[in-house]
mmCIF file of the C-alpha atoms, coordinates in Angstrom:
data_MODEL
# 
_entry.id   MODEL 
# 
loop_
_atom_site.group_PDB 
_atom_site.id 
_atom_site.type_symbol 
_atom_site.label_atom_id 
_atom_site.label_alt_id 
_atom_site.label_comp_id 
_atom_site.label_asym_id 
_atom_site.label_entity_id 
_atom_site.label_seq_id 
_atom_site.pdbx_PDB_ins_code 
_atom_site.Cartn_x 
_atom_site.Cartn_y 
_atom_site.Cartn_z 
_atom_site.occupancy 
_atom_site.B_iso_or_equiv 
_atom_site.pdbx_formal_charge 
_atom_site.auth_seq_id 
_atom_site.auth_comp_id 
_atom_site.auth_asym_id 
_atom_site.auth_atom_id 
_atom_site.pdbx_PDB_model_num 
ATOM 1   C CA . GLN A 1 1   ? 16.501  -25.483 -1.158  1.00 0.00 ? 1   GLN A CA 1 
ATOM 2   C CA . VAL A 1 2   ? 13.185  -23.710 -1.706  1.00 0.00 ? 2   VAL A CA 1 
ATOM 3   C CA . HIS A 1 3   ? 12.136  -21.974 -4.901  1.00 0.00 ? 3   HIS A CA 1 
ATOM 4   C CA . LEU A 1 4   ? 9.386   -19.368 -4.505  1.00 0.00 ? 4   LEU A CA 1 
ATOM 5   C CA . VAL A 1 5   ? 7.119   -17.881 -7.170  1.00 0.00 ? 5   VAL A CA 1 
ATOM 6   C CA . GLU A 1 6   ? 4.640   -15.103 -6.388  1.00 0.00 ? 6   GLU A CA 1 
ATOM 7   C CA . SER A 1 7   ? 1.497   -14.410 -8.384  1.00 0.00 ? 7   SER A CA 1 
ATOM 8   C CA . GLY A 1 8   ? -1.732  -12.466 -8.118  1.00 0.00 ? 8   GLY A CA 1 
ATOM 9   C CA . GLY A 1 9   ? -0.463  -8.925  -8.365  1.00 0.00 ? 9   GLY A CA 1 
ATOM 10  C CA . GLY A 1 10  ? -2.051  -6.330  -10.581 1.00 0.00 ? 10  GLY A CA 1 
ATOM 11  C CA . LEU A 1 11  ? -3.824  -3.006  -10.779 1.00 0.00 ? 11  LEU A CA 1 
ATOM 12  C CA . VAL A 1 12  ? -6.730  -2.337  -8.429  1.00 0.00 ? 12  VAL A CA 1 
ATOM 13  C CA . GLN A 1 13  ? -8.664  0.729   -7.339  1.00 0.00 ? 13  GLN A CA 1 
ATOM 14  C CA . ALA A 1 14  ? -8.393  2.065   -3.815  1.00 0.00 ? 14  ALA A CA 1 
ATOM 15  C CA . GLY A 1 15  ? -10.711 0.159   -1.505  1.00 0.00 ? 15  GLY A CA 1 
ATOM 16  C CA . GLY A 1 16  ? -10.420 -2.994  -3.556  1.00 0.00 ? 16  GLY A CA 1 
ATOM 17  C CA . SER A 1 17  ? -8.904  -6.374  -2.769  1.00 0.00 ? 17  SER A CA 1 
ATOM 18  C CA . LEU A 1 18  ? -6.259  -8.697  -4.134  1.00 0.00 ? 18  LEU A CA 1 
ATOM 19  C CA . ARG A 1 19  ? -4.991  -12.093 -3.074  1.00 0.00 ? 19  ARG A CA 1 
ATOM 20  C CA . LEU A 1 20  ? -1.356  -12.872 -3.620  1.00 0.00 ? 20  LEU A CA 1 
ATOM 21  C CA . SER A 1 21  ? -0.080  -16.423 -3.764  1.00 0.00 ? 21  SER A CA 1 
ATOM 22  C CA . CYS A 1 22  ? 3.412   -17.747 -3.269  1.00 0.00 ? 22  CYS A CA 1 
ATOM 23  C CA . ALA A 1 23  ? 4.018   -21.244 -4.573  1.00 0.00 ? 23  ALA A CA 1 
ATOM 24  C CA . ALA A 1 24  ? 7.016   -23.107 -3.215  1.00 0.00 ? 24  ALA A CA 1 
ATOM 25  C CA . SER A 1 25  ? 8.924   -26.032 -4.584  1.00 0.00 ? 25  SER A CA 1 
ATOM 26  C CA . GLY A 1 26  ? 10.611  -28.536 -2.329  1.00 0.00 ? 26  GLY A CA 1 
ATOM 27  C CA . ARG A 1 27  ? 9.298   -31.122 0.064   1.00 0.00 ? 27  ARG A CA 1 
ATOM 28  C CA . THR A 1 28  ? 10.393  -29.167 3.127   1.00 0.00 ? 28  THR A CA 1 
ATOM 29  C CA . PHE A 1 29  ? 8.038   -26.201 2.617   1.00 0.00 ? 29  PHE A CA 1 
ATOM 30  C CA . GLY A 1 30  ? 6.029   -27.146 5.688   1.00 0.00 ? 30  GLY A CA 1 
ATOM 31  C CA . SER A 1 31  ? 9.051   -26.703 7.939   1.00 0.00 ? 31  SER A CA 1 
ATOM 32  C CA . TYR A 1 32  ? 9.658   -23.064 6.960   1.00 0.00 ? 32  TYR A CA 1 
ATOM 33  C CA . ALA A 1 33  ? 8.239   -19.881 8.361   1.00 0.00 ? 33  ALA A CA 1 
ATOM 34  C CA . MET A 1 34  ? 7.028   -17.637 5.562   1.00 0.00 ? 34  MET A CA 1 
ATOM 35  C CA . GLY A 1 35  ? 7.072   -13.899 5.285   1.00 0.00 ? 35  GLY A CA 1 
ATOM 36  C CA . TRP A 1 36  ? 5.677   -11.237 2.991   1.00 0.00 ? 36  TRP A CA 1 
ATOM 37  C CA . PHE A 1 37  ? 7.573   -8.013  2.360   1.00 0.00 ? 37  PHE A CA 1 
ATOM 38  C CA . ARG A 1 38  ? 7.087   -5.132  -0.016  1.00 0.00 ? 38  ARG A CA 1 
ATOM 39  C CA . GLN A 1 39  ? 9.276   -2.497  -1.572  1.00 0.00 ? 39  GLN A CA 1 
ATOM 40  C CA . ALA A 1 40  ? 8.172   0.713   -3.200  1.00 0.00 ? 40  ALA A CA 1 
ATOM 41  C CA . PRO A 1 41  ? 10.484  2.720   -5.499  1.00 0.00 ? 41  PRO A CA 1 
ATOM 42  C CA . GLY A 1 42  ? 13.080  4.607   -3.524  1.00 0.00 ? 42  GLY A CA 1 
ATOM 43  C CA . LYS A 1 43  ? 12.092  2.975   -0.232  1.00 0.00 ? 43  LYS A CA 1 
ATOM 44  C CA . GLU A 1 44  ? 13.488  0.208   1.929   1.00 0.00 ? 44  GLU A CA 1 
ATOM 45  C CA . ARG A 1 45  ? 11.960  -3.253  1.977   1.00 0.00 ? 45  ARG A CA 1 
ATOM 46  C CA . GLU A 1 46  ? 9.057   -3.207  4.427   1.00 0.00 ? 46  GLU A CA 1 
ATOM 47  C CA . PHE A 1 47  ? 7.705   -6.041  6.553   1.00 0.00 ? 47  PHE A CA 1 
ATOM 48  C CA . VAL A 1 48  ? 4.101   -6.926  5.717   1.00 0.00 ? 48  VAL A CA 1 
ATOM 49  C CA . GLY A 1 49  ? 3.436   -10.146 7.618   1.00 0.00 ? 49  GLY A CA 1 
ATOM 50  C CA . CYS A 1 50  ? 4.740   -13.567 8.517   1.00 0.00 ? 50  CYS A CA 1 
ATOM 51  C CA . ILE A 1 51  ? 3.433   -16.953 9.583   1.00 0.00 ? 51  ILE A CA 1 
ATOM 52  C CA . ASN A 1 52  ? 4.991   -19.883 11.374  1.00 0.00 ? 52  ASN A CA 1 
ATOM 53  C CA . TRP A 1 53  ? 5.228   -23.347 9.836   1.00 0.00 ? 53  TRP A CA 1 
ATOM 54  C CA . THR A 1 54  ? 1.967   -24.599 11.364  1.00 0.00 ? 54  THR A CA 1 
ATOM 55  C CA . GLY A 1 55  ? 0.001   -21.480 10.508  1.00 0.00 ? 55  GLY A CA 1 
ATOM 56  C CA . ASP A 1 56  ? -0.952  -20.915 14.134  1.00 0.00 ? 56  ASP A CA 1 
ATOM 57  C CA . ASN A 1 57  ? 1.089   -17.761 14.672  1.00 0.00 ? 57  ASN A CA 1 
ATOM 58  C CA . LYS A 1 58  ? 0.827   -14.727 12.444  1.00 0.00 ? 58  LYS A CA 1 
ATOM 59  C CA . TYR A 1 59  ? 2.332   -11.273 12.735  1.00 0.00 ? 59  TYR A CA 1 
ATOM 60  C CA . TYR A 1 60  ? 1.689   -8.122  10.743  1.00 0.00 ? 60  TYR A CA 1 
ATOM 61  C CA . GLY A 1 61  ? 3.279   -4.804  10.079  1.00 0.00 ? 61  GLY A CA 1 
ATOM 62  C CA . ASP A 1 62  ? 1.505   -1.828  11.613  1.00 0.00 ? 62  ASP A CA 1 
ATOM 63  C CA . SER A 1 63  ? 0.569   -0.349  8.250   1.00 0.00 ? 63  SER A CA 1 
ATOM 64  C CA . VAL A 1 64  ? -1.432  -3.427  7.194   1.00 0.00 ? 64  VAL A CA 1 
ATOM 65  C CA . LYS A 1 65  ? -2.925  -4.680  10.456  1.00 0.00 ? 65  LYS A CA 1 
ATOM 66  C CA . GLY A 1 66  ? -6.654  -5.269  10.158  1.00 0.00 ? 66  GLY A CA 1 
ATOM 67  C CA . ARG A 1 67  ? -6.546  -5.129  6.346   1.00 0.00 ? 67  ARG A CA 1 
ATOM 68  C CA . PHE A 1 68  ? -4.206  -7.937  5.289   1.00 0.00 ? 68  PHE A CA 1 
ATOM 69  C CA . THR A 1 69  ? -4.344  -11.609 6.243   1.00 0.00 ? 69  THR A CA 1 
ATOM 70  C CA . ILE A 1 70  ? -1.617  -14.172 5.744   1.00 0.00 ? 70  ILE A CA 1 
ATOM 71  C CA . SER A 1 71  ? -2.381  -17.883 5.511   1.00 0.00 ? 71  SER A CA 1 
ATOM 72  C CA . ARG A 1 72  ? -0.753  -21.053 4.245   1.00 0.00 ? 72  ARG A CA 1 
ATOM 73  C CA . ASP A 1 73  ? -1.708  -24.430 2.835   1.00 0.00 ? 73  ASP A CA 1 
ATOM 74  C CA . ASN A 1 74  ? 1.155   -26.829 3.421   1.00 0.00 ? 74  ASN A CA 1 
ATOM 75  C CA . ALA A 1 75  ? -0.530  -29.537 1.357   1.00 0.00 ? 75  ALA A CA 1 
ATOM 76  C CA . ARG A 1 76  ? -0.379  -27.188 -1.637  1.00 0.00 ? 76  ARG A CA 1 
ATOM 77  C CA . ASN A 1 77  ? 3.042   -25.711 -0.759  1.00 0.00 ? 77  ASN A CA 1 
ATOM 78  C CA . THR A 1 78  ? 1.482   -22.259 -0.945  1.00 0.00 ? 78  THR A CA 1 
ATOM 79  C CA . VAL A 1 79  ? 1.266   -19.175 1.224   1.00 0.00 ? 79  VAL A CA 1 
ATOM 80  C CA . TYR A 1 80  ? -1.299  -16.460 0.625   1.00 0.00 ? 80  TYR A CA 1 
ATOM 81  C CA . LEU A 1 81  ? -1.682  -12.771 1.349   1.00 0.00 ? 81  LEU A CA 1 
ATOM 82  C CA . GLN A 1 82  ? -5.250  -11.524 1.272   1.00 0.00 ? 82  GLN A CA 1 
ATOM 83  C CA . MET A 1 83  ? -5.227  -7.745  0.917   1.00 0.00 ? 83  MET A CA 1 
ATOM 84  C CA . ASN A 1 84  ? -8.415  -5.800  1.580   1.00 0.00 ? 84  ASN A CA 1 
ATOM 85  C CA . SER A 1 85  ? -9.209  -2.082  1.735   1.00 0.00 ? 85  SER A CA 1 
ATOM 86  C CA . LEU A 1 86  ? -6.207  -1.348  -0.414  1.00 0.00 ? 86  LEU A CA 1 
ATOM 87  C CA . LYS A 1 87  ? -4.737  2.145   -0.429  1.00 0.00 ? 87  LYS A CA 1 
ATOM 88  C CA . PRO A 1 88  ? -2.494  3.905   -2.946  1.00 0.00 ? 88  PRO A CA 1 
ATOM 89  C CA . GLU A 1 89  ? 0.340   3.691   -0.408  1.00 0.00 ? 89  GLU A CA 1 
ATOM 90  C CA . ASP A 1 90  ? 0.159   -0.106  -0.649  1.00 0.00 ? 90  ASP A CA 1 
ATOM 91  C CA . THR A 1 91  ? 1.613   0.168   -4.155  1.00 0.00 ? 91  THR A CA 1 
ATOM 92  C CA . ALA A 1 92  ? 4.858   -1.811  -4.226  1.00 0.00 ? 92  ALA A CA 1 
ATOM 93  C CA . VAL A 1 93  ? 6.529   -4.979  -5.386  1.00 0.00 ? 93  VAL A CA 1 
ATOM 94  C CA . TYR A 1 94  ? 5.504   -7.738  -3.000  1.00 0.00 ? 94  TYR A CA 1 
ATOM 95  C CA . TYR A 1 95  ? 7.911   -10.531 -2.138  1.00 0.00 ? 95  TYR A CA 1 
ATOM 96  C CA . CYS A 1 96  ? 7.470   -13.777 -0.273  1.00 0.00 ? 96  CYS A CA 1 
ATOM 97  C CA . ALA A 1 97  ? 10.330  -15.318 1.660   1.00 0.00 ? 97  ALA A CA 1 
ATOM 98  C CA . ALA A 1 98  ? 11.096  -18.525 3.537   1.00 0.00 ? 98  ALA A CA 1 
ATOM 99  C CA . GLY A 1 99  ? 13.090  -18.758 6.740   1.00 0.00 ? 99  GLY A CA 1 
ATOM 100 C CA . GLY A 1 100 ? 13.580  -20.626 9.975   1.00 0.00 ? 100 GLY A CA 1 
ATOM 101 C CA . ALA A 1 101 ? 11.216  -18.608 12.154  1.00 0.00 ? 101 ALA A CA 1 
ATOM 102 C CA . PRO A 1 102 ? 8.658   -15.838 11.706  1.00 0.00 ? 102 PRO A CA 1 
ATOM 103 C CA . ASP A 1 103 ? 10.555  -12.566 11.858  1.00 0.00 ? 103 ASP A CA 1 
ATOM 104 C CA . PRO A 1 104 ? 9.945   -8.981  10.693  1.00 0.00 ? 104 PRO A CA 1 
ATOM 105 C CA . HIS A 1 105 ? 13.528  -8.551  9.475   1.00 0.00 ? 105 HIS A CA 1 
ATOM 106 C CA . PRO A 1 106 ? 14.394  -9.442  5.868   1.00 0.00 ? 106 PRO A CA 1 
ATOM 107 C CA . ALA A 1 107 ? 17.813  -10.761 6.911   1.00 0.00 ? 107 ALA A CA 1 
ATOM 108 C CA . ALA A 1 108 ? 16.115  -13.616 8.787   1.00 0.00 ? 108 ALA A CA 1 
ATOM 109 C CA . TYR A 1 109 ? 14.932  -15.210 5.541   1.00 0.00 ? 109 TYR A CA 1 
ATOM 110 C CA . ASP A 1 110 ? 16.969  -17.560 3.390   1.00 0.00 ? 110 ASP A CA 1 
ATOM 111 C CA . TYR A 1 111 ? 14.916  -17.763 0.202   1.00 0.00 ? 111 TYR A CA 1 
ATOM 112 C CA . TRP A 1 112 ? 13.084  -15.106 -1.775  1.00 0.00 ? 112 TRP A CA 1 
ATOM 113 C CA . GLY A 1 113 ? 10.723  -14.998 -4.701  1.00 0.00 ? 113 GLY A CA 1 
ATOM 114 C CA . GLN A 1 114 ? 11.095  -12.658 -7.657  1.00 0.00 ? 114 GLN A CA 1 
ATOM 115 C CA . GLY A 1 115 ? 8.230   -10.406 -6.562  1.00 0.00 ? 115 GLY A CA 1 
ATOM 116 C CA . THR A 1 116 ? 4.880   -9.385  -7.964  1.00 0.00 ? 116 THR A CA 1 
ATOM 117 C CA . GLN A 1 117 ? 3.772   -5.810  -8.646  1.00 0.00 ? 117 GLN A CA 1 
ATOM 118 C CA . VAL A 1 118 ? 0.728   -4.406  -6.864  1.00 0.00 ? 118 VAL A CA 1 
ATOM 119 C CA . THR A 1 119 ? -0.532  -1.024  -7.992  1.00 0.00 ? 119 THR A CA 1 
ATOM 120 C CA . VAL A 1 120 ? -3.404  0.731   -6.230  1.00 0.00 ? 120 VAL A CA 1 
ATOM 121 C CA . SER A 1 121 ? -4.951  3.655   -8.047  1.00 0.00 ? 121 SER A CA 1 
ATOM 122 C CA . SER A 1 122 ? -6.697  6.504   -6.254  1.00 0.00 ? 122 SER A CA 1 
# 
């Protein structure tokens, strides 16, 4: 069992940066792949990025490539999402998730956080 709590969301102007954190409980955090997803009102949940359990392999959605970076610190049971050059279309609730392997599909993940709101003003 893994319990996930996101933090770091907020309001930022276009072009700005935010760093989201996802803190996990449970001693097995290091064995899970972690993913970040987002969901804007009226839209489907969108893949943002994912990372394998060692942190060596990372994958990103096309809309965030080159702007967002995912990383993890297994000693701190935390995964991060550094978001740079933010755009108004990045506005969404951001969720972290834990699963067996890095995957762009939400159904591949077993555990989800409650989400954190990111709002980018123009």
